[in-house]
PDB file of N, CA and C in Angstrom:
ATOM      1  N   MET A   1     -22.523  -3.759   9.530  1.00 66.00           N
ATOM      2  CA  MET A   1     -23.334  -2.930   8.656  1.00 66.00           C
ATOM      3  C   MET A   1     -24.485  -2.321   9.445  1.00 66.00           C
ATOM      4  N   ASN A   2     -24.828  -1.094   9.080  1.00 80.00           N
ATOM      5  CA  ASN A   2     -25.973  -0.493   9.752  1.00 80.00           C
ATOM      6  C   ASN A   2     -27.274  -0.981   9.111  1.00 80.00           C
ATOM      7  N   GLU A   3     -28.370  -0.667   9.727  1.00 82.00           N
ATOM      8  CA  GLU A   3     -29.676  -1.179   9.289  1.00 82.00           C
ATOM      9  C   GLU A   3     -30.042  -0.689   7.891  1.00 82.00           C
ATOM     10  N   ASP A   4     -29.722   0.545   7.581  1.00 81.00           N
ATOM     11  CA  ASP A   4     -30.056   1.103   6.275  1.00 81.00           C
ATOM     12  C   ASP A   4     -29.315   0.349   5.171  1.00 81.00           C
ATOM     13  N   THR A   5     -28.044   0.056   5.389  1.00 82.00           N
ATOM     14  CA  THR A   5     -27.252  -0.678   4.410  1.00 82.00           C
ATOM     15  C   THR A   5     -27.786  -2.094   4.240  1.00 82.00           C
ATOM     16  N   LYS A   6     -28.156  -2.729   5.344  1.00 81.00           N
ATOM     17  CA  LYS A   6     -28.718  -4.078   5.268  1.00 81.00           C
ATOM     18  C   LYS A   6     -30.021  -4.087   4.479  1.00 81.00           C
ATOM     19  N   ARG A   7     -30.850  -3.075   4.702  1.00 82.00           N
ATOM     20  CA  ARG A   7     -32.125  -2.988   3.988  1.00 82.00           C
ATOM     21  C   ARG A   7     -31.902  -2.804   2.489  1.00 82.00           C
ATOM     22  N   LYS A   8     -30.945  -1.967   2.127  1.00 79.00           N
ATOM     23  CA  LYS A   8     -30.649  -1.744   0.712  1.00 79.00           C
ATOM     24  C   LYS A   8     -30.091  -2.999   0.062  1.00 79.00           C
ATOM     25  N   LEU A   9     -29.219  -3.707   0.769  1.00 77.00           N
ATOM     26  CA  LEU A   9     -28.648  -4.940   0.248  1.00 77.00           C
ATOM     27  C   LEU A   9     -29.734  -5.996   0.040  1.00 77.00           C
ATOM     28  N   ALA A  10     -30.644  -6.112   0.985  1.00 80.00           N
ATOM     29  CA  ALA A  10     -31.745  -7.067   0.850  1.00 80.00           C
ATOM     30  C   ALA A  10     -32.626  -6.720  -0.343  1.00 80.00           C
ATOM     31  N   ALA A  11     -32.880  -5.448  -0.574  1.00 77.00           N
ATOM     32  CA  ALA A  11     -33.690  -5.024  -1.715  1.00 77.00           C
ATOM     33  C   ALA A  11     -32.989  -5.360  -3.023  1.00 77.00           C
ATOM     34  N   LEU A  12     -31.673  -5.179  -3.072  1.00 75.00           N
ATOM     35  CA  LEU A  12     -30.930  -5.518  -4.284  1.00 75.00           C
ATOM     36  C   LEU A  12     -30.961  -7.020  -4.546  1.00 75.00           C
ATOM     37  N   LYS A  13     -30.802  -7.829  -3.505  1.00 75.00           N
ATOM     38  CA  LYS A  13     -30.840  -9.281  -3.661  1.00 75.00           C
ATOM     39  C   LYS A  13     -32.214  -9.729  -4.141  1.00 75.00           C
ATOM     40  N   GLN A  14     -33.270  -9.147  -3.586  1.00 73.00           N
ATOM     41  CA  GLN A  14     -34.627  -9.516  -3.980  1.00 73.00           C
ATOM     42  C   GLN A  14     -34.872  -9.133  -5.433  1.00 73.00           C
ATOM     43  N   ALA A  15     -34.387  -7.992  -5.854  1.00 67.00           N
ATOM     44  CA  ALA A  15     -34.588  -7.555  -7.231  1.00 67.00           C
ATOM     45  C   ALA A  15     -33.858  -8.467  -8.203  1.00 67.00           C
ATOM     46  N   SER A  16     -32.698  -8.986  -7.812  1.00 65.00           N
ATOM     47  CA  SER A  16     -31.937  -9.868  -8.711  1.00 65.00           C
ATOM     48  C   SER A  16     -32.581 -11.246  -8.830  1.00 65.00           C
ATOM     49  N   LYS A  17     -33.435 -11.662  -7.873  1.00 64.00           N
ATOM     50  CA  LYS A  17     -34.086 -12.968  -7.904  1.00 64.00           C
ATOM     51  C   LYS A  17     -35.341 -12.977  -8.769  1.00 64.00           C
ATOM     52  N   GLN A  18     -35.869 -11.816  -9.140  1.00 58.00           N
ATOM     53  CA  GLN A  18     -37.106 -11.761  -9.913  1.00 58.00           C
ATOM     54  C   GLN A  18     -36.854 -12.218 -11.343  1.00 58.00           C
ATOM     55  N   THR A  19     -37.918 -12.692 -11.989  1.00 53.00           N
ATOM     56  CA  THR A  19     -37.811 -13.106 -13.387  1.00 53.00           C
ATOM     57  C   THR A  19     -37.642 -11.876 -14.258  1.00 53.00           C
ATOM     58  N   PRO A  20     -37.103 -12.031 -15.482  1.00 57.00           N
ATOM     59  CA  PRO A  20     -36.855 -10.866 -16.335  1.00 57.00           C
ATOM     60  C   PRO A  20     -38.099 -10.032 -16.629  1.00 57.00           C
ATOM     61  N   GLY A  21     -39.261 -10.654 -16.719  1.00 57.00           N
ATOM     62  CA  GLY A  21     -40.480  -9.901 -16.991  1.00 57.00           C
ATOM     63  C   GLY A  21     -40.913  -9.025 -15.830  1.00 57.00           C
ATOM     64  N   GLU A  22     -40.511  -9.388 -14.628  1.00 58.00           N
ATOM     65  CA  GLU A  22     -40.920  -8.662 -13.436  1.00 58.00           C
ATOM     66  C   GLU A  22     -39.825  -7.715 -12.909  1.00 58.00           C
ATOM     67  N   THR A  23     -38.755  -7.586 -13.640  1.00 60.00           N
ATOM     68  CA  THR A  23     -37.610  -6.840 -13.133  1.00 60.00           C
ATOM     69  C   THR A  23     -37.983  -5.388 -12.828  1.00 60.00           C
ATOM     70  N   ILE A  24     -37.702  -5.010 -11.618  1.00 59.00           N
ATOM     71  CA  ILE A  24     -37.884  -3.628 -11.172  1.00 59.00           C
ATOM     72  C   ILE A  24     -36.514  -3.132 -10.758  1.00 59.00           C
ATOM     73  N   SER A  25     -36.180  -1.980 -11.210  1.00 62.00           N
ATOM     74  CA  SER A  25     -34.875  -1.427 -10.884  1.00 62.00           C
ATOM     75  C   SER A  25     -34.724  -1.297  -9.371  1.00 62.00           C
ATOM     76  N   PRO A  26     -33.565  -1.671  -8.828  1.00 61.00           N
ATOM     77  CA  PRO A  26     -33.344  -1.511  -7.388  1.00 61.00           C
ATOM     78  C   PRO A  26     -33.495  -0.050  -6.947  1.00 61.00           C
ATOM     79  N   ILE A  27     -33.210   0.857  -7.848  1.00 60.00           N
ATOM     80  CA  ILE A  27     -33.354   2.275  -7.517  1.00 60.00           C
ATOM     81  C   ILE A  27     -34.828   2.622  -7.315  1.00 60.00           C
ATOM     82  N   GLN A  28     -35.713   2.002  -8.115  1.00 59.00           N
ATOM     83  CA  GLN A  28     -37.136   2.258  -7.968  1.00 59.00           C
ATOM     84  C   GLN A  28     -37.670   1.717  -6.653  1.00 59.00           C
ATOM     85  N   GLN A  29     -37.068   0.632  -6.164  1.00 60.00           N
ATOM     86  CA  GLN A  29     -37.544   0.021  -4.938  1.00 60.00           C
ATOM     87  C   GLN A  29     -37.159   0.821  -3.703  1.00 60.00           C
ATOM     88  N   LEU A  30     -36.017   1.481  -3.752  1.00 64.00           N
ATOM     89  CA  LEU A  30     -35.531   2.207  -2.588  1.00 64.00           C
ATOM     90  C   LEU A  30     -36.107   3.613  -2.564  1.00 64.00           C
ATOM     91  N   LYS A  31     -36.443   4.059  -1.403  1.00 63.00           N
ATOM     92  CA  LYS A  31     -36.918   5.426  -1.254  1.00 63.00           C
ATOM     93  C   LYS A  31     -35.722   6.361  -1.257  1.00 63.00           C
ATOM     94  N   SER A  32     -35.923   7.547  -1.773  1.00 65.00           N
ATOM     95  CA  SER A  32     -34.829   8.509  -1.723  1.00 65.00           C
ATOM     96  C   SER A  32     -34.641   8.957  -0.271  1.00 65.00           C
ATOM     97  N   PRO A  33     -33.408   9.226   0.116  1.00 68.00           N
ATOM     98  CA  PRO A  33     -33.167   9.619   1.511  1.00 68.00           C
ATOM     99  C   PRO A  33     -33.816  10.972   1.813  1.00 68.00           C
ATOM    100  N   ALA A  34     -34.213  11.134   3.053  1.00 72.00           N
ATOM    101  CA  ALA A  34     -34.814  12.396   3.468  1.00 72.00           C
ATOM    102  C   ALA A  34     -33.758  13.500   3.423  1.00 72.00           C
ATOM    103  N   LYS A  35     -34.206  14.728   3.190  1.00 73.00           N
ATOM    104  CA  LYS A  35     -33.272  15.841   3.183  1.00 73.00           C
ATOM    105  C   LYS A  35     -32.663  15.978   4.562  1.00 73.00           C
ATOM    106  N   ARG A  36     -31.393  16.245   4.591  1.00 77.00           N
ATOM    107  CA  ARG A  36     -30.684  16.374   5.853  1.00 77.00           C
ATOM    108  C   ARG A  36     -29.970  17.706   5.892  1.00 77.00           C
ATOM    109  N   GLY A  37     -29.553  18.057   7.079  1.00 79.00           N
ATOM    110  CA  GLY A  37     -28.756  19.272   7.222  1.00 79.00           C
ATOM    111  C   GLY A  37     -29.590  20.445   7.701  1.00 79.00           C
ATOM    112  N   ARG A  38     -28.920  21.547   7.784  1.00 77.00           N
ATOM    113  CA  ARG A  38     -29.539  22.772   8.274  1.00 77.00           C
ATOM    114  C   ARG A  38     -30.468  23.346   7.210  1.00 77.00           C
ATOM    115  N   PRO A  39     -31.642  23.823   7.595  1.00 75.00           N
ATOM    116  CA  PRO A  39     -32.535  24.423   6.611  1.00 75.00           C
ATOM    117  C   PRO A  39     -31.917  25.686   6.021  1.00 75.00           C
ATOM    118  N   SER A  40     -32.184  25.926   4.770  1.00 76.00           N
ATOM    119  CA  SER A  40     -31.625  27.080   4.080  1.00 76.00           C
ATOM    120  C   SER A  40     -32.276  28.369   4.569  1.00 76.00           C
ATOM    121  N   SER A  41     -31.477  29.412   4.658  1.00 77.00           N
ATOM    122  CA  SER A  41     -32.013  30.709   5.063  1.00 77.00           C
ATOM    123  C   SER A  41     -32.112  31.643   3.864  1.00 77.00           C
ATOM    124  N   LYS A  42     -31.957  31.093   2.672  1.00 82.00           N
ATOM    125  CA  LYS A  42     -31.999  31.912   1.464  1.00 82.00           C
ATOM    126  C   LYS A  42     -33.442  32.255   1.096  1.00 82.00           C
ATOM    127  N   ASP A  43     -33.610  33.437   0.535  1.00 84.00           N
ATOM    128  CA  ASP A  43     -34.906  33.862   0.022  1.00 84.00           C
ATOM    129  C   ASP A  43     -35.091  33.200  -1.345  1.00 84.00           C
ATOM    130  N   PRO A  44     -36.137  32.407  -1.549  1.00 86.00           N
ATOM    131  CA  PRO A  44     -36.298  31.696  -2.825  1.00 86.00           C
ATOM    132  C   PRO A  44     -36.554  32.629  -4.010  1.00 86.00           C
ATOM    133  N   ASP A  45     -36.939  33.876  -3.747  1.00 91.00           N
ATOM    134  CA  ASP A  45     -37.227  34.809  -4.837  1.00 91.00           C
ATOM    135  C   ASP A  45     -35.985  35.530  -5.344  1.00 91.00           C
ATOM    136  N   LEU A  46     -34.855  35.385  -4.655  1.00 89.00           N
ATOM    137  CA  LEU A  46     -33.629  36.065  -5.057  1.00 89.00           C
ATOM    138  C   LEU A  46     -32.661  35.096  -5.708  1.00 89.00           C
ATOM    139  N   LYS A  47     -31.866  35.624  -6.640  1.00 92.00           N
ATOM    140  CA  LYS A  47     -30.805  34.833  -7.249  1.00 92.00           C
ATOM    141  C   LYS A  47     -29.508  35.200  -6.528  1.00 92.00           C
ATOM    142  N   TYR A  48     -28.773  34.206  -6.071  1.00 90.00           N
ATOM    143  CA  TYR A  48     -27.563  34.436  -5.286  1.00 90.00           C
ATOM    144  C   TYR A  48     -26.319  34.104  -6.102  1.00 90.00           C
ATOM    145  N   VAL A  49     -25.226  34.784  -5.799  1.00 91.00           N
ATOM    146  CA  VAL A  49     -23.920  34.480  -6.359  1.00 91.00           C
ATOM    147  C   VAL A  49     -22.945  34.337  -5.200  1.00 91.00           C
ATOM    148  N   LYS A  50     -21.921  33.528  -5.397  1.00 90.00           N
ATOM    149  CA  LYS A  50     -20.942  33.319  -4.344  1.00 90.00           C
ATOM    150  C   LYS A  50     -19.801  34.312  -4.537  1.00 90.00           C
ATOM    151  N   VAL A  51     -19.435  34.988  -3.453  1.00 90.00           N
ATOM    152  CA  VAL A  51     -18.355  35.965  -3.477  1.00 90.00           C
ATOM    153  C   VAL A  51     -17.345  35.541  -2.416  1.00 90.00           C
ATOM    154  N   THR A  52     -16.076  35.556  -2.759  1.00 90.00           N
ATOM    155  CA  THR A  52     -15.045  35.211  -1.795  1.00 90.00           C
ATOM    156  C   THR A  52     -14.060  36.368  -1.668  1.00 90.00           C
ATOM    157  N   SER A  53     -13.368  36.401  -0.564  1.00 89.00           N
ATOM    158  CA  SER A  53     -12.349  37.428  -0.369  1.00 89.00           C
ATOM    159  C   SER A  53     -11.267  36.888   0.554  1.00 89.00           C
ATOM    160  N   ARG A  54     -10.118  37.510   0.483  1.00 94.00           N
ATOM    161  CA  ARG A  54      -9.013  37.158   1.377  1.00 94.00           C
ATOM    162  C   ARG A  54      -8.889  38.276   2.398  1.00 94.00           C
ATOM    163  N   ILE A  55      -8.987  37.893   3.662  1.00 93.00           N
ATOM    164  CA  ILE A  55      -8.885  38.872   4.736  1.00 93.00           C
ATOM    165  C   ILE A  55      -7.874  38.388   5.759  1.00 93.00           C
ATOM    166  N   PRO A  56      -7.259  39.303   6.499  1.00 96.00           N
ATOM    167  CA  PRO A  56      -6.314  38.874   7.534  1.00 96.00           C
ATOM    168  C   PRO A  56      -7.027  38.067   8.621  1.00 96.00           C
ATOM    169  N   GLU A  57      -6.267  37.186   9.288  1.00 95.00           N
ATOM    170  CA  GLU A  57      -6.835  36.344  10.342  1.00 95.00           C
ATOM    171  C   GLU A  57      -7.443  37.183  11.463  1.00 95.00           C
ATOM    172  N   SER A  58      -6.826  38.319  11.763  1.00 95.00           N
ATOM    173  CA  SER A  58      -7.351  39.158  12.844  1.00 95.00           C
ATOM    174  C   SER A  58      -8.739  39.688  12.500  1.00 95.00           C
ATOM    175  N   VAL A  59      -8.963  40.018  11.235  1.00 93.00           N
ATOM    176  CA  VAL A  59     -10.285  40.495  10.807  1.00 93.00           C
ATOM    177  C   VAL A  59     -11.291  39.350  10.876  1.00 93.00           C
ATOM    178  N   LEU A  60     -10.862  38.158  10.497  1.00 91.00           N
ATOM    179  CA  LEU A  60     -11.755  36.997  10.572  1.00 91.00           C
ATOM    180  C   LEU A  60     -12.173  36.717  12.013  1.00 91.00           C
ATOM    181  N   ARG A  61     -11.225  36.821  12.941  1.00 93.00           N
ATOM    182  CA  ARG A  61     -11.563  36.613  14.362  1.00 93.00           C
ATOM    183  C   ARG A  61     -12.579  37.658  14.826  1.00 93.00           C
ATOM    184  N   GLN A  62     -12.373  38.906  14.416  1.00 92.00           N
ATOM    185  CA  GLN A  62     -13.321  39.967  14.791  1.00 92.00           C
ATOM    186  C   GLN A  62     -14.691  39.700  14.175  1.00 92.00           C
ATOM    187  N   LEU A  63     -14.696  39.227  12.941  1.00 89.00           N
ATOM    188  CA  LEU A  63     -15.960  38.911  12.270  1.00 89.00           C
ATOM    189  C   LEU A  63     -16.700  37.811  13.014  1.00 89.00           C
ATOM    190  N   LYS A  64     -15.985  36.761  13.406  1.00 89.00           N
ATOM    191  CA  LYS A  64     -16.615  35.651  14.132  1.00 89.00           C
ATOM    192  C   LYS A  64     -17.161  36.111  15.482  1.00 89.00           C
ATOM    193  N   MET A  65     -16.401  36.955  16.191  1.00 90.00           N
ATOM    194  CA  MET A  65     -16.866  37.470  17.485  1.00 90.00           C
ATOM    195  C   MET A  65     -18.113  38.336  17.301  1.00 90.00           C
ATOM    196  N   ALA A  66     -18.096  39.180  16.280  1.00 88.00           N
ATOM    197  CA  ALA A  66     -19.261  40.028  16.017  1.00 88.00           C
ATOM    198  C   ALA A  66     -20.474  39.176  15.664  1.00 88.00           C
ATOM    199  N   LEU A  67     -20.267  38.126  14.904  1.00 86.00           N
ATOM    200  CA  LEU A  67     -21.368  37.237  14.536  1.00 86.00           C
ATOM    201  C   LEU A  67     -21.933  36.541  15.764  1.00 86.00           C
ATOM    202  N   LEU A  68     -21.060  36.109  16.665  1.00 87.00           N
ATOM    203  CA  LEU A  68     -21.519  35.443  17.883  1.00 87.00           C
ATOM    204  C   LEU A  68     -22.307  36.387  18.785  1.00 87.00           C
ATOM    205  N   THR A  69     -21.889  37.637  18.869  1.00 87.00           N
ATOM    206  CA  THR A  69     -22.583  38.580  19.746  1.00 87.00           C
ATOM    207  C   THR A  69     -23.883  39.087  19.134  1.00 87.00           C
ATOM    208  N   SER A  70     -24.032  38.973  17.815  1.00 80.00           N
ATOM    209  CA  SER A  70     -25.260  39.447  17.165  1.00 80.00           C
ATOM    210  C   SER A  70     -26.067  38.282  16.599  1.00 80.00           C
ATOM    211  N   HIS A  71     -25.928  37.118  17.194  1.00 75.00           N
ATOM    212  CA  HIS A  71     -26.576  35.914  16.658  1.00 75.00           C
ATOM    213  C   HIS A  71     -28.104  36.016  16.648  1.00 75.00           C
ATOM    214  N   GLN A  72     -28.673  36.787  17.554  1.00 81.00           N
ATOM    215  CA  GLN A  72     -30.125  36.949  17.559  1.00 81.00           C
ATOM    216  C   GLN A  72     -30.593  37.688  16.307  1.00 81.00           C
ATOM    217  N   MET A  73     -29.773  38.612  15.825  1.00 86.00           N
ATOM    218  CA  MET A  73     -30.154  39.407  14.659  1.00 86.00           C
ATOM    219  C   MET A  73     -29.764  38.713  13.348  1.00 86.00           C
ATOM    220  N   TYR A  74     -28.564  38.125  13.319  1.00 84.00           N
ATOM    221  CA  TYR A  74     -28.053  37.472  12.114  1.00 84.00           C
ATOM    222  C   TYR A  74     -27.742  36.015  12.455  1.00 84.00           C
ATOM    223  N   LYS A  75     -28.488  35.106  11.873  1.00 83.00           N
ATOM    224  CA  LYS A  75     -28.332  33.701  12.219  1.00 83.00           C
ATOM    225  C   LYS A  75     -27.172  33.033  11.469  1.00 83.00           C
ATOM    226  N   THR A  76     -26.785  33.562  10.308  1.00 84.00           N
ATOM    227  CA  THR A  76     -25.695  32.969   9.545  1.00 84.00           C
ATOM    228  C   THR A  76     -24.666  34.036   9.187  1.00 84.00           C
ATOM    229  N   GLN A  77     -23.483  33.570   8.833  1.00 86.00           N
ATOM    230  CA  GLN A  77     -22.419  34.482   8.417  1.00 86.00           C
ATOM    231  C   GLN A  77     -22.817  35.184   7.131  1.00 86.00           C
ATOM    232  N   ASP A  78     -23.518  34.496   6.242  1.00 88.00           N
ATOM    233  CA  ASP A  78     -23.976  35.119   4.998  1.00 88.00           C
ATOM    234  C   ASP A  78     -24.872  36.321   5.286  1.00 88.00           C
ATOM    235  N   GLU A  79     -25.826  36.160   6.205  1.00 88.00           N
ATOM    236  CA  GLU A  79     -26.717  37.265   6.555  1.00 88.00           C
ATOM    237  C   GLU A  79     -25.935  38.432   7.158  1.00 88.00           C
ATOM    238  N   PHE A  80     -24.982  38.120   8.019  1.00 88.00           N
ATOM    239  CA  PHE A  80     -24.188  39.146   8.683  1.00 88.00           C
ATOM    240  C   PHE A  80     -23.377  39.947   7.670  1.00 88.00           C
ATOM    241  N   ILE A  81     -22.694  39.245   6.764  1.00 89.00           N
ATOM    242  CA  ILE A  81     -21.861  39.928   5.771  1.00 89.00           C
ATOM    243  C   ILE A  81     -22.721  40.718   4.797  1.00 89.00           C
ATOM    244  N   ARG A  82     -23.861  40.181   4.430  1.00 90.00           N
ATOM    245  CA  ARG A  82     -24.765  40.914   3.534  1.00 90.00           C
ATOM    246  C   ARG A  82     -25.202  42.226   4.184  1.00 90.00           C
ATOM    247  N   ALA A  83     -25.571  42.177   5.467  1.00 90.00           N
ATOM    248  CA  ALA A  83     -25.989  43.390   6.169  1.00 90.00           C
ATOM    249  C   ALA A  83     -24.840  44.391   6.262  1.00 90.00           C
ATOM    250  N   ALA A  84     -23.627  43.896   6.507  1.00 89.00           N
ATOM    251  CA  ALA A  84     -22.466  44.789   6.600  1.00 89.00           C
ATOM    252  C   ALA A  84     -22.187  45.465   5.256  1.00 89.00           C
ATOM    253  N   ILE A  85     -22.276  44.707   4.176  1.00 92.00           N
ATOM    254  CA  ILE A  85     -22.047  45.284   2.846  1.00 92.00           C
ATOM    255  C   ILE A  85     -23.128  46.296   2.511  1.00 92.00           C
ATOM    256  N   GLU A  86     -24.389  45.967   2.798  1.00 93.00           N
ATOM    257  CA  GLU A  86     -25.482  46.896   2.515  1.00 93.00           C
ATOM    258  C   GLU A  86     -25.333  48.177   3.328  1.00 93.00           C
ATOM    259  N   ALA A  87     -24.932  48.066   4.604  1.00 93.00           N
ATOM    260  CA  ALA A  87     -24.726  49.259   5.436  1.00 93.00           C
ATOM    261  C   ALA A  87     -23.597  50.112   4.876  1.00 93.00           C
ATOM    262  N   PHE A  88     -22.513  49.477   4.448  1.00 93.00           N
ATOM    263  CA  PHE A  88     -21.401  50.215   3.864  1.00 93.00           C
ATOM    264  C   PHE A  88     -21.834  50.928   2.597  1.00 93.00           C
ATOM    265  N   LEU A  89     -22.584  50.239   1.746  1.00 94.00           N
ATOM    266  CA  LEU A  89     -23.044  50.850   0.494  1.00 94.00           C
ATOM    267  C   LEU A  89     -23.974  52.034   0.758  1.00 94.00           C
ATOM    268  N   GLU A  90     -24.822  51.939   1.767  1.00 93.00           N
ATOM    269  CA  GLU A  90     -25.707  53.056   2.116  1.00 93.00           C
ATOM    270  C   GLU A  90     -24.899  54.264   2.598  1.00 93.00           C
ATOM    271  N   ASP A  91     -23.873  54.000   3.436  1.00 91.00           N
ATOM    272  CA  ASP A  91     -23.038  55.073   3.958  1.00 91.00           C
ATOM    273  C   ASP A  91     -22.253  55.761   2.846  1.00 91.00           C
ATOM    274  N   THR A  92     -21.722  54.998   1.910  1.00 90.00           N
ATOM    275  CA  THR A  92     -20.928  55.607   0.837  1.00 90.00           C
ATOM    276  C   THR A  92     -21.807  56.262  -0.208  1.00 90.00           C
ATOM    277  N   ALA A  93     -23.052  55.870  -0.329  1.00 86.00           N
ATOM    278  CA  ALA A  93     -23.959  56.489  -1.301  1.00 86.00           C
ATOM    279  C   ALA A  93     -24.314  57.908  -0.874  1.00 86.00           C
ATOM    280  N   ASP A  94     -24.269  58.182   0.437  1.00 73.00           N
ATOM    281  CA  ASP A  94     -24.604  59.509   0.953  1.00 73.00           C
ATOM    282  C   ASP A  94     -23.498  60.532   0.682  1.00 73.00           C
ATOM    283  N   GLU A  95     -22.304  60.071   0.391  1.00 67.00           N
ATOM    284  CA  GLU A  95     -21.166  60.988   0.224  1.00 67.00           C
ATOM    285  C   GLU A  95     -21.219  61.722  -1.079  1.00 67.00           C
TER     286      GLU A  95
END
């Protein structure tokens, strides 16, 4: 067992040994885990929706290569695709 699991198990055992008047929920005793993972790049002022599409594998490979070469400008695939859609919409609006 890792240290975190051992600590949680010990807290549960200690909580079960307390008298009924002193009972504290094991959940209250444990701290919530720290946030993990990559920080979000979403703008908190915007409401987002998820959009999916089916594209050929060759287009996906080109998309990944373009994303890798423009990583300084677009840090995520979401940002890259959003910029591509906005550019397309601007170009077609002029017609």
